[in-house]
Tab-separated table of C-alpha atoms in Angstrom:
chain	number	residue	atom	x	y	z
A	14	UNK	CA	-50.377	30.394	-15.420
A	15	UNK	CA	-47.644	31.751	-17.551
A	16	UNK	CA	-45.294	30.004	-20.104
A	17	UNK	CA	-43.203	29.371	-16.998
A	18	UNK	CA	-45.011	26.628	-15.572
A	19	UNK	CA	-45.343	24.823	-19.467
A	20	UNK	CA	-43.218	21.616	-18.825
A	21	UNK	CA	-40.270	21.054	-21.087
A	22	UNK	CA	-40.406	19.395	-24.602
A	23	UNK	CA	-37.927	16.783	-25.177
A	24	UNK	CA	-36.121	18.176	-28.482
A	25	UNK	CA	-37.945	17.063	-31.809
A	26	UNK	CA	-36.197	16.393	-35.146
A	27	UNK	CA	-37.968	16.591	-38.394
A	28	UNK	CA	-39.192	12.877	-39.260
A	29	UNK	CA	-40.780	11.554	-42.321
A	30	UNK	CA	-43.112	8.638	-40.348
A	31	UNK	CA	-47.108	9.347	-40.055
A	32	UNK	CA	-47.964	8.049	-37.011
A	33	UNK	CA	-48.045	11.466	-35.712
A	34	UNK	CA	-50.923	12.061	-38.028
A	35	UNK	CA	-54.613	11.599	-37.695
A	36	UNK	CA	-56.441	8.937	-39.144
A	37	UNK	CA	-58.542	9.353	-41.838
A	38	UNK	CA	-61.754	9.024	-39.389
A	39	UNK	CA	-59.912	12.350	-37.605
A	40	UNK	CA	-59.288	10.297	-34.636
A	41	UNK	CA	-55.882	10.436	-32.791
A	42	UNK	CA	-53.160	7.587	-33.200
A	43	UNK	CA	-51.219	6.317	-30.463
A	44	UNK	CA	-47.524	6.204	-30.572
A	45	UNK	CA	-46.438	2.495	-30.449
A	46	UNK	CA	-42.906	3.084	-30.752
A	47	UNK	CA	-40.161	5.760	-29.972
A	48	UNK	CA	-38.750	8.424	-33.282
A	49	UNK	CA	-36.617	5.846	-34.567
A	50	UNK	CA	-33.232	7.042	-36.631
A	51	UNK	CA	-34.719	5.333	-40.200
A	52	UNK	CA	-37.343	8.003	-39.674
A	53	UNK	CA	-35.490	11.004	-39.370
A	54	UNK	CA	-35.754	13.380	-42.583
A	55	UNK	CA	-32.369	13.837	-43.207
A	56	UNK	CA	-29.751	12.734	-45.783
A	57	UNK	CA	-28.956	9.570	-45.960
A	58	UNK	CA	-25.845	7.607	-45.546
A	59	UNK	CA	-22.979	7.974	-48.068
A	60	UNK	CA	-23.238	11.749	-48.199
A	61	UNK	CA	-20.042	12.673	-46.117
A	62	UNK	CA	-16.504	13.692	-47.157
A	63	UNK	CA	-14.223	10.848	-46.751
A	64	UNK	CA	-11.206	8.936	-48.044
A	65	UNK	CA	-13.365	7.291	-50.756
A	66	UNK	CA	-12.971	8.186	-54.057
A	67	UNK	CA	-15.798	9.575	-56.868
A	68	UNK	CA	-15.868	10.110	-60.217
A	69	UNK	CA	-14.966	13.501	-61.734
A	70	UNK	CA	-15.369	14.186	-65.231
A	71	UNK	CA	-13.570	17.189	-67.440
A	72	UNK	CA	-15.995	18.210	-70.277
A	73	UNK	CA	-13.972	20.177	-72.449
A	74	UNK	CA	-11.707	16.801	-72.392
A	75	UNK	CA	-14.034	13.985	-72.421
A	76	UNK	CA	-11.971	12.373	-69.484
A	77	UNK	CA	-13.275	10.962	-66.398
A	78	UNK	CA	-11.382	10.087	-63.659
A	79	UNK	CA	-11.888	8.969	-60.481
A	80	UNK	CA	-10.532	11.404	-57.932
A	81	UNK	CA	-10.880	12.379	-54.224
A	82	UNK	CA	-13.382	15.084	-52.725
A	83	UNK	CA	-11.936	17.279	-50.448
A	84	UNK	CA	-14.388	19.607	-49.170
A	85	UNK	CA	-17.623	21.013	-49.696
A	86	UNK	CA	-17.585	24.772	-50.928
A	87	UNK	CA	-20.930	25.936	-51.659
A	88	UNK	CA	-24.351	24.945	-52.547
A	89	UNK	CA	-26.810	27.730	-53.913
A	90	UNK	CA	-30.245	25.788	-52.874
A	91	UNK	CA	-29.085	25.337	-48.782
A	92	UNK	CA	-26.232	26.410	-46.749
A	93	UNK	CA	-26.474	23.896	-44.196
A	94	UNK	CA	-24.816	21.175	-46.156
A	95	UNK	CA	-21.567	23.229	-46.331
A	96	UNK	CA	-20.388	23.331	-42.259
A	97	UNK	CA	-21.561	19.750	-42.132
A	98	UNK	CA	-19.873	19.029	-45.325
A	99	UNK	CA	-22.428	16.425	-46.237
A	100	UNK	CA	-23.026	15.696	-49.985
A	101	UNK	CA	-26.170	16.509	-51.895
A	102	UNK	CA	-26.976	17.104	-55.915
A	103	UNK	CA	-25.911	20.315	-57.099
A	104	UNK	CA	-23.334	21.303	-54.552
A	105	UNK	CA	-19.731	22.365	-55.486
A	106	UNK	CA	-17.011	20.610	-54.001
A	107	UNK	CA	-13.028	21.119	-53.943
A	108	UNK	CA	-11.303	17.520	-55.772
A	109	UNK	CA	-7.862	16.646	-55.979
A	110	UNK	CA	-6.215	16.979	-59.326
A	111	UNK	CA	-3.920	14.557	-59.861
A	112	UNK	CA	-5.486	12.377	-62.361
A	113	UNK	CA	-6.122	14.861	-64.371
A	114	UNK	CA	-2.861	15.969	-64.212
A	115	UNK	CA	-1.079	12.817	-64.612
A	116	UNK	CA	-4.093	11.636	-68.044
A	117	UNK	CA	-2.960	15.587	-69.349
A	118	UNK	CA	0.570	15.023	-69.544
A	119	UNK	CA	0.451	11.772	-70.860
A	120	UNK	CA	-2.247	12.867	-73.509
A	121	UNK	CA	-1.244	16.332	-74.856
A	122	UNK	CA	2.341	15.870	-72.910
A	123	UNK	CA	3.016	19.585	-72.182
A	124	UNK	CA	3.447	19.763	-67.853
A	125	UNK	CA	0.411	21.296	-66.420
A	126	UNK	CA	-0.028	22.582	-62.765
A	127	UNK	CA	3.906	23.485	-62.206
A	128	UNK	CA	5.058	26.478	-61.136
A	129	UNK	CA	7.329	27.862	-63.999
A	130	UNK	CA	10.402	27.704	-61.627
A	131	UNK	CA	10.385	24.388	-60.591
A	132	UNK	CA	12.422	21.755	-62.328
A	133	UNK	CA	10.960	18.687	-63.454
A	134	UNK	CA	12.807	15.354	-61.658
A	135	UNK	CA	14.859	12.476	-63.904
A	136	UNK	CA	11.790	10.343	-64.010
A	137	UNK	CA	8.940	13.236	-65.048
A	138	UNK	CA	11.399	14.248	-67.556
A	139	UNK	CA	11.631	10.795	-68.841
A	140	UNK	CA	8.007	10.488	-69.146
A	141	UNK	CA	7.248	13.867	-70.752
A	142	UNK	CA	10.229	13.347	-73.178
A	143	UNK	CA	10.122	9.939	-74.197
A	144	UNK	CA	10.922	8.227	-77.580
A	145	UNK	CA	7.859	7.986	-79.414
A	146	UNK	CA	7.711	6.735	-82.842
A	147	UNK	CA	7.186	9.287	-85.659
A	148	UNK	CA	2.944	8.975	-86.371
A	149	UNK	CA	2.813	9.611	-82.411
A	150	UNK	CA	4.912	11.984	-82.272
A	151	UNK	CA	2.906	13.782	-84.652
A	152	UNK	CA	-0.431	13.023	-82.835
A	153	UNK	CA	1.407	14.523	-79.840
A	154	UNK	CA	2.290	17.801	-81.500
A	155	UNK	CA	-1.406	18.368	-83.023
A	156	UNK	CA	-3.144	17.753	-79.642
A	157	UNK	CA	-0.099	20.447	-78.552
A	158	UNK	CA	-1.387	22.889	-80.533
A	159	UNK	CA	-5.139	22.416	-79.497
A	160	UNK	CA	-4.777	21.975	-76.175
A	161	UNK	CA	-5.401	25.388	-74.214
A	162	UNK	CA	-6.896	25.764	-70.966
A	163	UNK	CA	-8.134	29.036	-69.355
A	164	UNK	CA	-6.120	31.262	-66.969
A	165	UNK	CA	-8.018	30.410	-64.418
A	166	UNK	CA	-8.486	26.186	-64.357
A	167	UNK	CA	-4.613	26.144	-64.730
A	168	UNK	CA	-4.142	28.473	-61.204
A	169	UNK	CA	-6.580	25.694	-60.293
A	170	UNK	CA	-3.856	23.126	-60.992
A	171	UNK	CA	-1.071	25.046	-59.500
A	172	UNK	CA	-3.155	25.228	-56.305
A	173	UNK	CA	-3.719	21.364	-56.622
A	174	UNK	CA	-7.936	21.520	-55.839
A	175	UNK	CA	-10.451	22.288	-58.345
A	176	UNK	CA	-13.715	23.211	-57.728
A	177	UNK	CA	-16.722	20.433	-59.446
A	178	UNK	CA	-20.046	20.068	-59.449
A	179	UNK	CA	-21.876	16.995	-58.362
A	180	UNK	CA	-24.840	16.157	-60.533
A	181	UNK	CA	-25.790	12.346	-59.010
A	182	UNK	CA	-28.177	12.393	-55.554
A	183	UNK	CA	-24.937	11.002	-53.397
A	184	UNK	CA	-27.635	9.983	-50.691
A	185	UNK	CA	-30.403	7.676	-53.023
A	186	UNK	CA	-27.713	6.624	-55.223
A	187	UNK	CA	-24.868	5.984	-52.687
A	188	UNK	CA	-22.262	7.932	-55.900
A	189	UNK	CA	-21.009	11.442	-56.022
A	190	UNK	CA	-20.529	12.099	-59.962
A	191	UNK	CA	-20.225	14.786	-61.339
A	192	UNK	CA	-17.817	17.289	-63.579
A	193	UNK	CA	-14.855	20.290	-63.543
A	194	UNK	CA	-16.086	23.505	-63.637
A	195	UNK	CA	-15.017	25.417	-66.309
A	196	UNK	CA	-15.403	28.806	-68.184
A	197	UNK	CA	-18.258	31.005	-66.880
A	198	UNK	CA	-19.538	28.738	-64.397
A	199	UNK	CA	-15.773	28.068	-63.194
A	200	UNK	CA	-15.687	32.422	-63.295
A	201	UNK	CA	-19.456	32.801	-61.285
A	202	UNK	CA	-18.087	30.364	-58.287
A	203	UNK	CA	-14.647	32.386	-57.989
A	204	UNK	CA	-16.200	35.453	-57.882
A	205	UNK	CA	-16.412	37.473	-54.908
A	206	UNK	CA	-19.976	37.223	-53.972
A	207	UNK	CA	-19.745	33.129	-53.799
A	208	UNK	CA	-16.316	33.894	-50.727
């Protein structure tokens, strides 16, 4: 008898339940019940890509916002949760930057993320260029001065993603948190051996 008289296996999954297990006499269980989804050793819900938004934070700003994952880029432990986009701690994700945009330009006030040819409408204008009394006017023109960001987290905001980190367990917690790369970290996950 060769292996091609062994019947067929229906397909397994990996589970987390013990009944398979023996007893601590050694003797056999019995299955009482079918694999049942609760079981299954996977991640749990809430750790998908979808039109929900999660909180972002910028650490060389101190500003959080809450902005929308786009898709899941990379994750150094496991590459399975990258095709299946699913969301676990540690994994860098692409995020839309438009609050980030829109908090910068109303904090420091120069336009960030614009290619140098385009014009700014009536209305950005207005908002950019407002009146502001003259002790805010000076507050604006210090934070001018300090605010710099690197080469390559404003290509970032011309491209309209940036890449973050997520540092909450999206499937225990049911909350994707996490922060901007930036600097070396932002440099490492650019660099050619991460494409």
């Amino acid at each position: 008898m060769g292996p091609a008289s062994t019947p067929l296996l229906p397909h397994v999954d990996i589970s987390w339940d013990n009944w398979p297990k023996r007893r601590k006499t050694r003797s056999k269980r019995k299955p009482h019940h079918e694999n049942w989804t609760y079981e299954l050793g996977r991640p749990a819900a809430n750790t998908k890509t979808g039109p929900a938004a999660y909180t972002q934070s910028v650490c060389g700003e101190c500003c959080t916002r809450k902005t929308r994952i786009i898709d899941v880029v990379y994750n150094a432990s496991n590459t399975e949760p990258v095709p299946t986009k699913t969301l676990v701690k540690n994994c860098t994700v692409l995020t839309g930057n438009t609050p980030y945009r829109e908090w910068y330009e109303s904090h420091c006030a120069p336009p960030l993320g614009r290619k140098r040819e385009a014009e700014l409408t009536p209305e950005e204008e207005e908002i950019l260029n407002k009146k502001r009394s003259e002790k805010i006017q000076k507050k604006y023109d210090e934070r001018k001065k300090n605010a710099k960001f690197s080469s390559l987290l404003e290509e970032q905001f011309r491209q309209g993603k940036l890449l973050a980190c997520i540092t909450s367990r999206p499937g225990q917690c049911g909350r994707a948190d996490g922060y901007v790369l930036e600097g070396k970290e932002l440099e490492f996950y650019q660099g050619p051996e991460i494409k």
